[in-house]
C-alpha cells in the first residue's frame, strides 16, 4: 500500500479532496493511506508558535525550524522509508515523471509551509524541494494535494480499464492527449470530426496520433 504523510498547519485543507472521486476510492480500497500531521502540535513553547519575524527585516513571517524539523523527525520515525518533500516555489518543478518516481518509492511525506516560507535551515532535513510551477500559492497545501492526486491515480488498481492512465497526456514524455468528443454529434453548430464516427479503427488511431503530435508541437512553439 502507498503511504503518504502530510505535514501542515492546515490539515483540514485535505479533508474534502481526499473524500472525493479517485483519492476517496483508492483509500477505501486500501491501495493508499494518508495521514495528516499538524505542525503546530510539535511546537514546545507555551503559545505553540510556528512562525517568527525575518532576520534582516522585511514583511511576512518565516516558519520556525524547531516545530517543522520535529514534525519531519516524527514522520520519519512513523514511516522510516519515507521520502520527504518540501513544497516551495523555489523547488524543482513537478512533472508526470516525478509522479511515477513517487509511485515507485511507495512512501511520501509532503511538507507544506505558509507565510513567507521556511527558515532556510529546514532544507537540510528534507530529501527534495518541489514546486508546482512558476507562481506563488498562499501555501504548500494546494501544491501537495496536486502531487498526491497525480500519484494516487497512478497506483496499480486505482483506475479502471476505462480510465486507464497508460494513454494519458504526458505518459509519453511531452506528448499530449488527443481531442475527445461525446454526444451530441453536433453542438452549437460544431460537428464531431467525421473520422470518429466512421467505425474505421485504423483511421481513428491514425487521426488521434496526428492530433496528439499537432497539439504537442503547437504547445512547444507557444512555450506554454
Ligand atoms: N508554495 C507556494 N507556492 C508554491 C508553488 N508554486 N509550488 C509549491 N509550493 C508552493
PDB file of N, CA, C and O in Angstrom, residues 5-50:
ATOM      1  N   UNK A   5       2.221  10.962   4.102  1.00  0.00           N
ATOM      2  CA  UNK A   5       2.027  11.776   5.308  1.00  0.00           C
ATOM      3  C   UNK A   5       2.056  13.238   4.870  1.00  0.00           C
ATOM      4  O   UNK A   5       2.900  13.634   4.063  1.00  0.00           O
ATOM      5  N   UNK A   6       1.134  14.012   5.411  1.00  0.00           N
ATOM      6  CA  UNK A   6       1.051  15.432   5.078  1.00  0.00           C
ATOM      7  C   UNK A   6       1.354  16.234   6.337  1.00  0.00           C
ATOM      8  O   UNK A   6       0.709  16.021   7.370  1.00  0.00           O
ATOM      9  N   UNK A   7       2.345  17.106   6.254  1.00  0.00           N
ATOM     10  CA  UNK A   7       2.701  17.952   7.400  1.00  0.00           C
ATOM     11  C   UNK A   7       2.254  19.370   7.067  1.00  0.00           C
ATOM     12  O   UNK A   7       2.724  19.948   6.072  1.00  0.00           O
ATOM     13  N   UNK A   8       1.373  19.915   7.896  1.00  0.00           N
ATOM     14  CA  UNK A   8       0.733  21.177   7.522  1.00  0.00           C
ATOM     15  C   UNK A   8       0.210  21.907   8.756  1.00  0.00           C
ATOM     16  O   UNK A   8      -0.073  21.283   9.782  1.00  0.00           O
ATOM     17  N   UNK A   9       0.053  23.210   8.608  1.00  0.00           N
ATOM     18  CA  UNK A   9      -0.630  23.990   9.657  1.00  0.00           C
ATOM     19  C   UNK A   9      -2.138  23.975   9.421  1.00  0.00           C
ATOM     20  O   UNK A   9      -2.902  24.458  10.249  1.00  0.00           O
ATOM     21  N   UNK A  10      -2.546  23.456   8.262  1.00  0.00           N
ATOM     22  CA  UNK A  10      -3.978  23.428   7.918  1.00  0.00           C
ATOM     23  C   UNK A  10      -4.375  22.037   7.422  1.00  0.00           C
ATOM     24  O   UNK A  10      -4.788  21.881   6.266  1.00  0.00           O
ATOM     25  N   UNK A  11      -4.254  21.021   8.277  1.00  0.00           N
ATOM     26  CA  UNK A  11      -4.559  19.660   7.811  1.00  0.00           C
ATOM     27  C   UNK A  11      -6.003  19.521   7.312  1.00  0.00           C
ATOM     28  O   UNK A  11      -6.275  18.680   6.451  1.00  0.00           O
ATOM     29  N   UNK A  12      -6.900  20.383   7.788  1.00  0.00           N
ATOM     30  CA  UNK A  12      -8.302  20.294   7.349  1.00  0.00           C
ATOM     31  C   UNK A  12      -8.451  20.635   5.862  1.00  0.00           C
ATOM     32  O   UNK A  12      -9.457  20.296   5.245  1.00  0.00           O
ATOM     33  N   UNK A  13      -7.433  21.292   5.309  1.00  0.00           N
ATOM     34  CA  UNK A  13      -7.442  21.616   3.873  1.00  0.00           C
ATOM     35  C   UNK A  13      -7.668  20.356   3.025  1.00  0.00           C
ATOM     36  O   UNK A  13      -8.280  20.399   1.971  1.00  0.00           O
ATOM     37  N   UNK A  14      -7.134  19.215   3.504  1.00  0.00           N
ATOM     38  CA  UNK A  14      -7.100  17.990   2.689  1.00  0.00           C
ATOM     39  C   UNK A  14      -8.362  17.140   2.816  1.00  0.00           C
ATOM     40  O   UNK A  14      -8.553  16.197   2.059  1.00  0.00           O
ATOM     41  N   UNK A  15      -9.225  17.489   3.784  1.00  0.00           N
ATOM     42  CA  UNK A  15     -10.368  16.622   4.085  1.00  0.00           C
ATOM     43  C   UNK A  15     -11.238  16.391   2.856  1.00  0.00           C
ATOM     44  O   UNK A  15     -11.532  15.246   2.506  1.00  0.00           O
ATOM     45  N   UNK A  16     -11.650  17.484   2.217  1.00  0.00           N
ATOM     46  CA  UNK A  16     -12.597  17.335   1.115  1.00  0.00           C
ATOM     47  C   UNK A  16     -11.969  16.689  -0.135  1.00  0.00           C
ATOM     48  O   UNK A  16     -12.532  15.727  -0.659  1.00  0.00           O
ATOM     49  N   UNK A  17     -10.782  17.137  -0.591  1.00  0.00           N
ATOM     50  CA  UNK A  17     -10.236  16.475  -1.793  1.00  0.00           C
ATOM     51  C   UNK A  17      -9.953  14.979  -1.608  1.00  0.00           C
ATOM     52  O   UNK A  17     -10.073  14.208  -2.555  1.00  0.00           O
ATOM     53  N   UNK A  18      -9.611  14.580  -0.372  1.00  0.00           N
ATOM     54  CA  UNK A  18      -9.330  13.153  -0.157  1.00  0.00           C
ATOM     55  C   UNK A  18     -10.620  12.345  -0.002  1.00  0.00           C
ATOM     56  O   UNK A  18     -10.591  11.118  -0.037  1.00  0.00           O
ATOM     57  N   UNK A  19     -11.742  13.063   0.182  1.00  0.00           N
ATOM     58  CA  UNK A  19     -13.032  12.371   0.363  1.00  0.00           C
ATOM     59  C   UNK A  19     -13.839  12.367  -0.926  1.00  0.00           C
ATOM     60  O   UNK A  19     -15.040  12.112  -0.917  1.00  0.00           O
ATOM     61  N   UNK A  20     -13.200  12.694  -2.063  1.00  0.00           N
ATOM     62  CA  UNK A  20     -13.895  12.763  -3.345  1.00  0.00           C
ATOM     63  C   UNK A  20     -13.245  11.832  -4.357  1.00  0.00           C
ATOM     64  O   UNK A  20     -12.026  11.633  -4.338  1.00  0.00           O
ATOM     65  N   UNK A  21     -14.071  11.310  -5.240  1.00  0.00           N
ATOM     66  CA  UNK A  21     -13.609  10.736  -6.502  1.00  0.00           C
ATOM     67  C   UNK A  21     -12.506   9.692  -6.334  1.00  0.00           C
ATOM     68  O   UNK A  21     -12.591   8.813  -5.477  1.00  0.00           O
ATOM     69  N   UNK A  22     -11.460   9.810  -7.113  1.00  0.00           N
ATOM     70  CA  UNK A  22     -10.432   8.757  -7.192  1.00  0.00           C
ATOM     71  C   UNK A  22      -9.625   8.615  -5.896  1.00  0.00           C
ATOM     72  O   UNK A  22      -9.434   7.490  -5.427  1.00  0.00           O
ATOM     73  N   UNK A  23      -9.169   9.714  -5.257  1.00  0.00           N
ATOM     74  CA  UNK A  23      -8.466   9.521  -3.977  1.00  0.00           C
ATOM     75  C   UNK A  23      -9.334   8.796  -2.948  1.00  0.00           C
ATOM     76  O   UNK A  23      -8.862   7.891  -2.245  1.00  0.00           O
ATOM     77  N   UNK A  24     -10.592   9.157  -2.861  1.00  0.00           N
ATOM     78  CA  UNK A  24     -11.511   8.503  -1.905  1.00  0.00           C
ATOM     79  C   UNK A  24     -11.577   6.997  -2.183  1.00  0.00           C
ATOM     80  O   UNK A  24     -11.459   6.175  -1.273  1.00  0.00           O
ATOM     81  N   UNK A  25     -11.749   6.660  -3.464  1.00  0.00           N
ATOM     82  CA  UNK A  25     -11.870   5.247  -3.849  1.00  0.00           C
ATOM     83  C   UNK A  25     -10.589   4.490  -3.529  1.00  0.00           C
ATOM     84  O   UNK A  25     -10.624   3.371  -3.038  1.00  0.00           O
ATOM     85  N   UNK A  26      -9.430   5.115  -3.828  1.00  0.00           N
ATOM     86  CA  UNK A  26      -8.132   4.451  -3.606  1.00  0.00           C
ATOM     87  C   UNK A  26      -7.915   4.178  -2.125  1.00  0.00           C
ATOM     88  O   UNK A  26      -7.421   3.109  -1.740  1.00  0.00           O
ATOM     89  N   UNK A  27      -8.309   5.128  -1.287  1.00  0.00           N
ATOM     90  CA  UNK A  27      -8.136   4.965   0.160  1.00  0.00           C
ATOM     91  C   UNK A  27      -9.098   3.889   0.669  1.00  0.00           C
ATOM     92  O   UNK A  27      -8.707   2.993   1.421  1.00  0.00           O
ATOM     93  N   UNK A  28     -10.345   3.953   0.200  1.00  0.00           N
ATOM     94  CA  UNK A  28     -11.353   2.966   0.638  1.00  0.00           C
ATOM     95  C   UNK A  28     -10.944   1.552   0.225  1.00  0.00           C
ATOM     96  O   UNK A  28     -11.204   0.587   0.947  1.00  0.00           O
ATOM     97  N   UNK A  29     -10.288   1.434  -0.931  1.00  0.00           N
ATOM     98  CA  UNK A  29      -9.880   0.107  -1.434  1.00  0.00           C
ATOM     99  C   UNK A  29      -8.589  -0.381  -0.772  1.00  0.00           C
ATOM    100  O   UNK A  29      -8.107  -1.470  -1.081  1.00  0.00           O
ATOM    101  N   UNK A  30      -7.996   0.437   0.095  1.00  0.00           N
ATOM    102  CA  UNK A  30      -6.761   0.026   0.771  1.00  0.00           C
ATOM    103  C   UNK A  30      -5.535   0.089  -0.130  1.00  0.00           C
ATOM    104  O   UNK A  30      -4.507  -0.514   0.167  1.00  0.00           O
ATOM    105  N   UNK A  31      -5.609   0.870  -1.225  1.00  0.00           N
ATOM    106  CA  UNK A  31      -4.460   0.990  -2.136  1.00  0.00           C
ATOM    107  C   UNK A  31      -3.557   2.150  -1.716  1.00  0.00           C
ATOM    108  O   UNK A  31      -2.390   2.203  -2.094  1.00  0.00           O
ATOM    109  N   UNK A  32      -4.122   3.091  -0.962  1.00  0.00           N
ATOM    110  CA  UNK A  32      -3.344   4.231  -0.453  1.00  0.00           C
ATOM    111  C   UNK A  32      -3.826   4.556   0.949  1.00  0.00           C
ATOM    112  O   UNK A  32      -4.993   4.334   1.273  1.00  0.00           O
ATOM    113  N   UNK A  33      -2.907   5.063   1.769  1.00  0.00           N
ATOM    114  CA  UNK A  33      -3.325   5.593   3.067  1.00  0.00           C
ATOM    115  C   UNK A  33      -2.663   6.954   3.239  1.00  0.00           C
ATOM    116  O   UNK A  33      -1.538   7.169   2.757  1.00  0.00           O
ATOM    117  N   UNK A  34      -3.374   7.853   3.878  1.00  0.00           N
ATOM    118  CA  UNK A  34      -2.879   9.228   4.034  1.00  0.00           C
ATOM    119  C   UNK A  34      -3.077   9.654   5.485  1.00  0.00           C
ATOM    120  O   UNK A  34      -4.181   9.543   6.018  1.00  0.00           O
ATOM    121  N   UNK A  35      -1.989  10.112   6.112  1.00  0.00           N
ATOM    122  CA  UNK A  35      -2.070  10.644   7.475  1.00  0.00           C
ATOM    123  C   UNK A  35      -1.679  12.114   7.448  1.00  0.00           C
ATOM    124  O   UNK A  35      -0.694  12.470   6.801  1.00  0.00           O
ATOM    125  N   UNK A  36      -2.432  12.927   8.154  1.00  0.00           N
ATOM    126  CA  UNK A  36      -2.104  14.346   8.259  1.00  0.00           C
ATOM    127  C   UNK A  36      -1.549  14.628   9.646  1.00  0.00           C
ATOM    128  O   UNK A  36      -2.071  14.119  10.638  1.00  0.00           O
ATOM    129  N   UNK A  37      -0.496  15.441   9.700  1.00  0.00           N
ATOM    130  CA  UNK A  37       0.046  15.865  10.995  1.00  0.00           C
ATOM    131  C   UNK A  37      -0.016  17.380  11.075  1.00  0.00           C
ATOM    132  O   UNK A  37       0.334  18.071  10.099  1.00  0.00           O
ATOM    133  N   UNK A  38      -0.431  17.887  12.231  1.00  0.00           N
ATOM    134  CA  UNK A  38      -0.492  19.323  12.483  1.00  0.00           C
ATOM    135  C   UNK A  38       0.890  19.777  12.990  1.00  0.00           C
ATOM    136  O   UNK A  38       1.333  19.361  14.059  1.00  0.00           O
ATOM    137  N   UNK A  39       1.556  20.606  12.204  1.00  0.00           N
ATOM    138  CA  UNK A  39       2.910  21.058  12.584  1.00  0.00           C
ATOM    139  C   UNK A  39       2.871  21.782  13.933  1.00  0.00           C
ATOM    140  O   UNK A  39       3.792  21.644  14.740  1.00  0.00           O
ATOM    141  N   UNK A  40       1.789  22.503  14.193  1.00  0.00           N
ATOM    142  CA  UNK A  40       1.685  23.262  15.455  1.00  0.00           C
ATOM    143  C   UNK A  40       1.781  22.345  16.680  1.00  0.00           C
ATOM    144  O   UNK A  40       2.246  22.770  17.742  1.00  0.00           O
ATOM    145  N   UNK A  41       1.361  21.093  16.529  1.00  0.00           N
ATOM    146  CA  UNK A  41       1.433  20.148  17.662  1.00  0.00           C
ATOM    147  C   UNK A  41       2.882  19.893  18.083  1.00  0.00           C
ATOM    148  O   UNK A  41       3.120  19.343  19.156  1.00  0.00           O
ATOM    149  N   UNK A  42       3.834  20.248  17.232  1.00  0.00           N
ATOM    150  CA  UNK A  42       5.249  19.997  17.540  1.00  0.00           C
ATOM    151  C   UNK A  42       5.955  21.224  18.117  1.00  0.00           C
ATOM    152  O   UNK A  42       7.150  21.170  18.390  1.00  0.00           O
ATOM    153  N   UNK A  43       5.216  22.307  18.301  1.00  0.00           N
ATOM    154  CA  UNK A  43       5.798  23.497  18.946  1.00  0.00           C
ATOM    155  C   UNK A  43       5.777  23.267  20.448  1.00  0.00           C
ATOM    156  O   UNK A  43       4.762  22.830  20.998  1.00  0.00           O
ATOM    157  N   UNK A  44       6.900  23.538  21.094  1.00  0.00           N
ATOM    158  CA  UNK A  44       7.008  23.193  22.521  1.00  0.00           C
ATOM    159  C   UNK A  44       6.811  24.404  23.432  1.00  0.00           C
ATOM    160  O   UNK A  44       6.702  24.240  24.644  1.00  0.00           O
ATOM    161  N   UNK A  45       6.763  25.595  22.885  1.00  0.00           N
ATOM    162  CA  UNK A  45       6.598  26.783  23.743  1.00  0.00           C
ATOM    163  C   UNK A  45       5.126  26.944  24.139  1.00  0.00           C
ATOM    164  O   UNK A  45       4.240  26.315  23.556  1.00  0.00           O
ATOM    165  N   UNK A  46       4.915  27.834  25.085  1.00  0.00           N
ATOM    166  CA  UNK A  46       3.585  27.999  25.678  1.00  0.00           C
ATOM    167  C   UNK A  46       2.532  28.378  24.620  1.00  0.00           C
ATOM    168  O   UNK A  46       1.394  27.907  24.663  1.00  0.00           O
ATOM    169  N   UNK A  47       2.930  29.212  23.656  1.00  0.00           N
ATOM    170  CA  UNK A  47       1.943  29.707  22.684  1.00  0.00           C
ATOM    171  C   UNK A  47       1.916  28.897  21.385  1.00  0.00           C
ATOM    172  O   UNK A  47       1.249  29.284  20.426  1.00  0.00           O
ATOM    173  N   UNK A  48       2.633  27.800  21.358  1.00  0.00           N
ATOM    174  CA  UNK A  48       2.695  26.937  20.156  1.00  0.00           C
ATOM    175  C   UNK A  48       3.031  27.754  18.913  1.00  0.00           C
ATOM    176  O   UNK A  48       2.370  27.669  17.879  1.00  0.00           O
ATOM    177  N   UNK A  49       4.092  28.525  19.033  1.00  0.00           N
ATOM    178  CA  UNK A  49       4.490  29.438  17.966  1.00  0.00           C
ATOM    179  C   UNK A  49       5.173  28.659  16.836  1.00  0.00           C
ATOM    180  O   UNK A  49       6.083  27.863  17.087  1.00  0.00           O
ATOM    181  N   UNK A  50       4.734  28.893  15.623  1.00  0.00           N
ATOM    182  CA  UNK A  50       5.318  28.179  14.478  1.00  0.00           C
ATOM    183  C   UNK A  50       6.016  29.112  13.492  1.00  0.00           C
ATOM    184  O   UNK A  50       6.666  28.654  12.558  1.00  0.00           O
TER     185      UNK A  50
END
